[in-house]
Amino acid sequence: MVKEWRVHNPDGSRRVVVTKELPGERWLNILESADCRVEICQSSDVLTGVEIIDRIGSQCDGAIGQLTEAWDAELFAALAAAGGTAYSNYAVGYNNVDVPGATTARIPVGNTPGVLTETTAEMAVALTFSAGRRVVEADRFMRAGRYEGWLPTMYMGQRFVGGTVGVIGAGRIGAAYGRMMVEGFKMNLVYFDPYPNERLEEFVTNYSAFIEQQGGTPVTCRRLTSVEDVLAEADVVSLHTALDTTTHHLINAERLSLMKPDAILINTSRGPVVDEAALVDHCRAHPDFKAGLDVFEDEPAMKPGLADLDNVVIVPHIASATVWTRQGMATLAAANVAAVLQGYPLWDDDDVLPFLSGEVPAAAPSIVNAADLGLK
Ligand code: GLV
Ligand code: GLV
C-alpha cells in the first residue's frame, strides 16, 4: 500500500523525514526554524526498511524514527549516501538502532531522555497497583454483571505499605519508580544495578530520617549484589534495564522460580527482557503471582496464553503516553536533529526541561554516540 505523507514547510532548504506523525507543534517549529522541509508519514503501519530508504531518496538531511523500526547499518548507509547527517529516535530506548552502524556512517543518534522519567515510572506504579489489587479483573467482573453483593473474601489482593520493593536497573526511570514506592507507601527498597545510585540511596536515607522524626517506621535502601537476591527478597519487582545482549531474557523460568509465590513483576522496559513464554507458565502455575506488562517480547503480538491469565495486567506500550511527555519527546527528537544540522554543541546538563518552553537552547539535547563521533 502506498503511504500518505504530509509536508510541513515545503520551502525549507533541508529535508527531514519523519516516519510517524508526532504530537504537538513545537517540534515542527524547531525544524522549521532550522530551515527544514519536514515530511511526515501519516500511516499507522510500521514502515519497512525498504519503504524508509525509498523515502530518504537521493537527498535527505535527517530523520526521526520510531522504536518499531529497525534502524540498521543499511538504513544509516542510505541516509549518509543521501547527504544525511542527523538521526533521532523518538524514544529513550534505542535497542532498535544499530548505533555502531550509525557511527560508521558518521551519523549522530539522538534519543529523548528526561521527559519520560516520571511518566514511565507512574505507569509502572499504575501497573503495580492494578495487578496487586486486581483492578482489571474486578472491573471485568463488574461489567459482566456478576456483582451480587459485598463479601469479606472477594478479590483480596496485596498490601504494599511497609513491604519491600525491588528495582532492577536503577537509572532515571528505575530510581523514580523506587522513590515513588518508598515515598508513597513507605516500602523498603532493594535494587540491583552494576553501579550504585548514590542519589537514590541518599534520598531514602534522608526520607527515612524525616519519617522517624514524624514518629513513623524508618525505611531502607540497599543495593544487592545480584538480580537473584532482589527477586528473592522483594514483594514487587519492577524492571528498568535497557535491552541489550546482557539483559535479553534476564527474567527466565529459573529466576521466576526464585520469586515469592505471591510476588508482583512489572515490566515497562522492553519485552525481551522477560522470557514471556516462561512468564505465562509461571503465572499459570502460581495463581497468586501477578504481572503487569507494558511491553511484549514479539510486540505487538503476545505469547500464547498470556491474554487468558487473570493474574496479568497488560497495556499496549503506553508508559510514556501523556500529552506533556509525548510532546516533549517530539521536541527533543526535533531539537536533536535541528542542532546537528546547524552544528550546535551537545547540551551539557541532565535537565532537558529548558527545551520544552521559551527559546530553544542552541544545543543537541541527547546524542548517544557523541563520544564515538568526537562531538562536544
Ligand atoms: C519507549 O519505550 C521509549 O523507549 O521511549
Ligand atoms: C532512562 O531514562 C533511564 O536511565 O532509566
Coordinates of C-alpha atoms and ligand atoms in Angstrom, one line a residue:
M1 CA 0.0 0.0 0.0
V2 CA 1.3 3.4 -0.8
K3 CA 1.5 5.5 2.3
E4 CA 0.4 9.1 2.6
W5 CA 2.9 11.7 3.7
R6 CA 2.3 15.2 4.9
V7 CA 4.7 18.0 4.2
H8 CA 5.4 20.8 6.6
N9 CA 7.3 23.9 5.5
P10 CA 7.6 22.8 1.9
D11 CA 10.2 25.5 1.0
G12 CA 12.7 24.5 3.6
S13 CA 16.2 24.0 2.2
R14 CA 16.9 21.0 4.3
R15 CA 14.9 17.8 4.1
V16 CA 13.9 15.8 7.2
V17 CA 11.9 12.5 7.0
V18 CA 9.7 11.6 10.0
T19 CA 8.3 8.1 9.9
K20 CA 5.2 8.8 12.2
E21 CA 3.0 11.7 13.0
L22 CA 4.1 13.2 16.3
P23 CA 2.0 15.2 18.8
G24 CA 2.2 19.0 19.3
E25 CA 3.5 21.9 17.2
R26 CA 6.7 22.9 18.9
W27 CA 8.7 20.1 17.3
L28 CA 7.7 21.3 13.8
N29 CA 8.5 24.9 14.7
I30 CA 12.0 23.8 15.8
L31 CA 12.6 22.1 12.5
E32 CA 11.1 24.9 10.5
S33 CA 13.5 27.4 12.3
A34 CA 16.3 25.2 11.2
D35 CA 15.1 25.7 7.6
C36 CA 13.8 22.1 7.2
R37 CA 11.2 20.8 5.0
V38 CA 9.5 18.1 7.1
E39 CA 7.9 15.0 5.5
I40 CA 5.8 13.0 7.9
C41 CA 4.3 9.6 7.2
Q42 CA 0.6 9.6 8.0
S43 CA 0.2 5.8 8.2
S44 CA 0.0 3.9 11.5
D45 CA 1.6 0.9 9.8
V46 CA 5.2 0.1 10.7
L47 CA 7.4 1.2 7.7
T48 CA 9.7 -1.4 6.4
G49 CA 13.4 -0.6 5.8
V50 CA 12.7 -0.5 2.1
E51 CA 9.9 2.0 2.5
I52 CA 12.2 4.2 4.6
I53 CA 15.1 4.0 2.2
D54 CA 12.7 4.8 -0.6
R55 CA 11.5 7.9 1.2
I56 CA 15.1 9.0 2.1
G57 CA 15.7 9.0 -1.6
S58 CA 18.8 10.7 -3.1
Q59 CA 18.8 13.8 -0.9
C60 CA 17.8 13.8 2.8
D61 CA 19.5 15.7 5.6
G62 CA 18.0 13.9 8.6
A63 CA 15.4 11.6 10.0
I64 CA 13.3 10.9 13.1
G65 CA 12.4 7.2 13.5
Q66 CA 10.4 5.0 15.8
L67 CA 11.2 2.1 18.2
T68 CA 9.1 -0.1 15.9
E69 CA 11.6 0.3 13.1
A70 CA 14.9 -1.5 12.7
W71 CA 17.4 1.3 12.0
D72 CA 20.2 -0.9 10.8
A73 CA 23.5 -0.2 9.2
E74 CA 21.9 -0.3 5.7
L75 CA 19.4 2.4 6.6
F76 CA 22.2 4.6 8.0
A77 CA 24.3 4.0 5.0
A78 CA 21.4 5.1 2.8
L79 CA 20.8 8.2 4.9
A80 CA 24.5 9.1 4.7
A81 CA 24.6 8.4 0.9
A82 CA 21.7 10.9 0.6
G83 CA 23.8 13.5 2.4
G84 CA 22.1 12.9 5.8
T85 CA 23.9 13.8 9.0
A86 CA 21.3 13.5 11.7
Y87 CA 19.0 10.9 13.2
S88 CA 16.9 10.9 16.3
N89 CA 14.9 8.0 17.8
Y90 CA 11.5 9.1 19.2
A91 CA 12.2 7.1 22.4
V92 CA 14.7 7.0 25.2
G93 CA 15.4 3.3 24.5
Y94 CA 17.4 2.7 21.3
N95 CA 17.7 -1.1 21.0
N96 CA 16.1 -0.7 17.6
V97 CA 19.1 1.3 16.4
D98 CA 22.4 -0.2 15.2
V99 CA 24.4 2.5 16.9
P100 CA 27.8 1.2 15.7
G101 CA 26.3 1.2 12.2
A102 CA 25.2 4.8 12.6
T103 CA 28.7 5.7 13.9
T104 CA 30.3 4.1 10.9
A105 CA 28.1 6.2 8.7
R106 CA 29.1 9.2 10.8
I107 CA 25.5 9.9 11.9
P108 CA 24.8 11.0 15.4
V109 CA 21.9 9.1 17.1
G110 CA 19.6 11.2 19.3
N111 CA 17.2 9.9 21.9
T112 CA 14.7 11.5 24.3
P113 CA 15.6 11.0 28.0
G114 CA 14.5 13.2 30.8
V115 CA 10.9 13.9 29.8
L116 CA 9.5 10.4 30.2
T117 CA 11.2 9.5 33.5
E118 CA 8.3 10.2 35.9
T119 CA 5.6 9.4 33.4
T120 CA 7.0 6.0 32.7
A121 CA 7.6 5.4 36.5
E122 CA 4.0 6.4 37.1
M123 CA 2.8 3.8 34.7
A124 CA 4.9 1.2 36.5
V125 CA 3.2 2.3 39.7
A126 CA -0.2 2.1 38.0
L127 CA 0.5 -1.5 36.8
T128 CA 1.8 -2.4 40.3
F129 CA -1.4 -1.5 41.9
S130 CA -3.7 -2.7 39.1
A131 CA -2.0 -6.1 39.3
G132 CA -1.7 -6.2 43.1
R133 CA -5.2 -5.1 43.8
R134 CA -6.7 -6.9 40.9
V135 CA -8.3 -3.8 39.4
V136 CA -8.7 -5.1 35.9
E137 CA -10.0 -8.5 36.9
A138 CA -12.6 -6.8 39.3
D139 CA -13.6 -4.3 36.6
R140 CA -14.3 -7.2 34.2
F141 CA -16.4 -8.9 36.9
M142 CA -18.5 -5.7 37.4
R143 CA -19.1 -5.2 33.7
A144 CA -20.2 -8.8 33.4
G145 CA -22.9 -8.0 35.9
R146 CA -21.6 -10.6 38.3
Y147 CA -21.5 -8.5 41.4
E148 CA -24.2 -9.7 43.7
G149 CA -23.2 -8.1 47.0
W150 CA -20.2 -7.4 49.2
L151 CA -18.3 -10.3 50.6
P152 CA -15.5 -10.5 53.1
T153 CA -13.3 -12.6 50.8
M154 CA -13.9 -11.0 47.4
Y155 CA -10.9 -10.0 45.3
M156 CA -8.4 -10.0 48.0
G157 CA -5.0 -8.7 46.8
Q158 CA -1.7 -7.5 48.1
R159 CA -0.9 -4.9 50.8
F160 CA 2.0 -2.6 49.9
V161 CA 2.7 -0.4 52.8
G162 CA 5.8 -1.5 54.7
G163 CA 6.7 -4.2 52.2
T164 CA 9.8 -4.5 50.0
V165 CA 10.0 -3.1 46.5
G166 CA 12.8 -4.3 44.2
V167 CA 14.1 -2.4 41.3
I168 CA 16.3 -3.9 38.6
G169 CA 18.2 -1.2 36.7
A170 CA 18.3 1.9 38.9
G171 CA 18.8 4.5 36.2
R172 CA 16.5 7.5 35.9
I173 CA 13.2 5.6 35.5
G174 CA 14.0 2.9 38.0
A175 CA 15.1 5.4 40.6
A176 CA 11.9 7.4 40.1
Y177 CA 9.8 4.3 40.5
G178 CA 11.7 3.3 43.6
R179 CA 11.3 6.8 45.1
M180 CA 7.5 6.8 44.4
M181 CA 7.1 3.5 46.1
V182 CA 9.2 4.5 49.1
E183 CA 7.6 7.9 49.5
G184 CA 4.1 6.9 48.8
F185 CA 3.9 3.5 50.5
K186 CA 6.8 3.5 53.0
M187 CA 8.3 0.4 51.3
N188 CA 11.8 -0.7 51.8
L189 CA 13.8 -0.6 48.6
V190 CA 16.3 -3.2 47.3
Y191 CA 17.9 -2.8 43.9
F192 CA 20.3 -4.3 41.5
D193 CA 22.4 -2.2 39.2
P194 CA 26.0 -2.6 38.2
Y195 CA 26.6 0.9 39.5
P196 CA 25.4 2.3 42.9
N197 CA 22.8 5.1 42.6
E198 CA 24.1 7.3 45.4
R199 CA 21.5 10.0 44.9
L200 CA 18.7 7.4 45.4
E201 CA 20.4 5.9 48.5
E202 CA 20.9 9.4 49.9
F203 CA 17.3 10.3 49.2
V204 CA 16.0 7.2 51.1
T205 CA 18.3 7.8 54.0
N206 CA 17.1 11.4 54.3
Y207 CA 13.5 10.5 53.8
S208 CA 13.8 7.8 56.4
A209 CA 15.1 10.3 58.9
F210 CA 12.1 12.5 58.1
I211 CA 9.7 9.7 58.7
E212 CA 11.3 8.8 62.0
Q213 CA 11.1 12.4 63.1
Q214 CA 7.3 12.1 62.4
G215 CA 7.2 9.0 64.6
G216 CA 7.0 6.6 61.7
T217 CA 8.9 3.4 61.0
P218 CA 12.2 4.0 59.1
V219 CA 12.7 2.8 55.6
T220 CA 15.9 1.4 54.0
C221 CA 17.5 1.3 50.6
R222 CA 20.0 -1.4 49.8
R223 CA 21.9 -2.3 46.6
L224 CA 22.1 -6.1 46.4
T225 CA 24.9 -7.9 44.7
S226 CA 22.7 -9.9 42.3
V227 CA 19.4 -9.9 40.4
E228 CA 18.6 -13.2 42.2
D229 CA 18.9 -11.5 45.6
V230 CA 16.4 -8.8 44.6
L231 CA 14.0 -11.4 43.2
A232 CA 14.1 -13.5 46.3
E233 CA 13.6 -10.6 48.7
A234 CA 11.1 -8.3 47.1
D235 CA 7.3 -8.3 47.2
V236 CA 7.2 -6.3 44.0
V237 CA 9.9 -6.3 41.3
S238 CA 10.0 -3.7 38.6
L239 CA 12.3 -3.9 35.6
H240 CA 14.1 -0.8 34.3
T241 CA 17.1 -2.0 32.4
A242 CA 17.9 -1.2 28.8
L243 CA 17.6 -4.1 26.3
D244 CA 20.9 -5.5 25.1
T245 CA 22.6 -8.8 24.9
T246 CA 23.2 -8.8 28.7
T247 CA 19.6 -8.2 29.6
H248 CA 17.8 -10.4 27.0
H249 CA 15.7 -12.9 29.0
L250 CA 17.1 -11.5 32.2
I251 CA 13.9 -12.9 33.8
N252 CA 13.6 -16.5 32.8
A253 CA 12.0 -19.6 34.3
E254 CA 14.8 -20.2 36.7
R255 CA 14.8 -16.6 38.0
L256 CA 11.0 -16.5 38.2
S257 CA 11.2 -19.6 40.5
L258 CA 13.2 -17.5 43.0
M259 CA 10.4 -15.0 43.4
K260 CA 7.9 -15.2 46.2
P261 CA 4.8 -17.2 45.1
D262 CA 2.6 -14.1 45.6
A263 CA 5.1 -11.5 44.3
I264 CA 4.4 -9.0 41.5
L265 CA 6.5 -8.5 38.4
I266 CA 6.3 -5.2 36.5
N267 CA 7.9 -4.6 33.1
T268 CA 7.8 -1.2 31.4
S269 CA 11.3 -1.6 29.9
R270 CA 11.5 -3.8 26.8
G271 CA 9.6 -7.1 26.2
P272 CA 12.6 -9.4 25.5
V273 CA 14.0 -8.6 29.0
V274 CA 11.4 -11.2 30.1
D275 CA 11.1 -14.7 28.7
E276 CA 7.4 -14.2 28.1
A277 CA 6.5 -17.9 27.5
A278 CA 8.2 -18.8 30.8
L279 CA 6.2 -16.0 32.5
V280 CA 2.9 -17.4 31.1
D281 CA 3.8 -20.8 32.5
H282 CA 4.8 -19.3 35.8
C283 CA 1.6 -17.3 36.1
R284 CA -0.5 -20.3 35.2
A285 CA 1.3 -22.4 37.9
H286 CA 1.1 -19.7 40.6
P287 CA -2.3 -18.0 40.5
D288 CA -1.3 -15.7 43.4
F289 CA 1.7 -14.4 41.4
K290 CA 0.9 -11.2 39.4
A291 CA 2.4 -9.5 36.5
G292 CA 1.9 -6.0 35.0
L293 CA 3.3 -5.6 31.4
D294 CA 3.6 -2.6 29.2
V295 CA 5.9 -4.3 26.7
F296 CA 6.0 -7.7 25.0
E297 CA 8.6 -9.9 23.5
D298 CA 7.1 -10.1 20.0
E299 CA 5.3 -6.8 20.1
P300 CA 2.5 -6.2 19.0
A301 CA 1.9 -10.0 19.5
M302 CA 1.6 -11.7 22.8
K303 CA 2.8 -15.2 23.7
P304 CA 0.1 -17.8 23.6
G305 CA -1.9 -17.9 26.8
L306 CA -0.9 -14.6 28.2
A307 CA -4.2 -12.9 27.4
D308 CA -6.1 -15.7 29.1
L309 CA -4.5 -15.1 32.5
D310 CA -6.4 -13.2 35.2
N311 CA -3.3 -12.5 37.2
V312 CA -1.7 -10.5 34.4
V313 CA -2.5 -6.8 33.6
I314 CA -1.5 -5.9 30.0
V315 CA -1.3 -2.5 28.3
P316 CA 0.0 -1.6 24.8
H317 CA 3.4 0.0 25.4
I318 CA 1.9 3.3 26.7
A319 CA 4.1 4.0 29.7
S320 CA 5.3 7.3 28.3
A321 CA 1.9 8.2 26.9
T322 CA 0.9 11.5 28.4
V323 CA 0.4 14.6 26.2
W324 CA 3.1 16.5 28.0
T325 CA 5.6 13.7 27.7
R326 CA 4.9 12.7 24.1
Q327 CA 5.0 16.3 23.0
G328 CA 8.2 16.7 25.0
M329 CA 9.7 13.6 23.2
A330 CA 8.8 15.2 19.9
T331 CA 10.5 18.4 20.9
L332 CA 13.7 16.6 22.0
A333 CA 13.8 14.5 18.9
A334 CA 13.4 17.5 16.7
A335 CA 15.9 19.5 18.7
N336 CA 18.5 16.7 18.3
V337 CA 18.1 16.7 14.5
A338 CA 17.9 20.5 14.2
A339 CA 21.0 21.0 16.4
V340 CA 23.1 18.5 14.5
L341 CA 22.1 20.1 11.2
Q342 CA 23.1 23.5 12.5
G343 CA 26.3 22.4 14.0
Y344 CA 25.3 23.1 17.6
P345 CA 27.2 21.6 20.5
L346 CA 25.8 19.0 22.9
W347 CA 23.6 20.1 25.8
D348 CA 25.7 19.5 28.9
D349 CA 23.0 19.1 31.5
D350 CA 20.9 16.1 32.5
D351 CA 17.9 18.5 32.8
V352 CA 16.4 18.9 29.4
L353 CA 13.3 20.9 30.5
P354 CA 14.7 24.2 29.1
F355 CA 14.0 22.7 25.7
L356 CA 10.3 22.4 26.4
S357 CA 9.3 26.1 26.7
G358 CA 10.6 29.5 25.8
E359 CA 13.5 29.9 23.5
V360 CA 15.0 26.6 22.3
P361 CA 18.6 26.2 23.5
A362 CA 21.2 26.1 20.7
A363 CA 22.3 22.6 21.6
A364 CA 21.5 18.9 20.9
P365 CA 19.6 17.5 24.0
S366 CA 20.9 13.9 23.9
I367 CA 23.2 12.1 21.4
V368 CA 24.0 8.5 22.4
N369 CA 27.1 8.0 20.2
A370 CA 28.5 11.5 20.8
A371 CA 31.7 10.2 22.3
D372 CA 32.4 7.8 19.4
L373 CA 31.9 10.6 17.0
G374 CA 34.1 13.0 18.9
L375 CA 31.2 15.5 19.4
K376 CA 31.4 18.2 22.1
Ligands
GLV1 C1 9.7 4.0 24.9 O1 9.5 2.8 25.1 C2 10.9 4.6 25.0 O2 12.0 4.0 25.0 O3 10.9 5.9 25.0
GLV2 C1 16.2 6.1 31.2 O1 15.9 7.3 31.1 C2 16.9 5.5 32.4 O2 18.1 5.8 32.5 O3 16.3 4.9 33.2

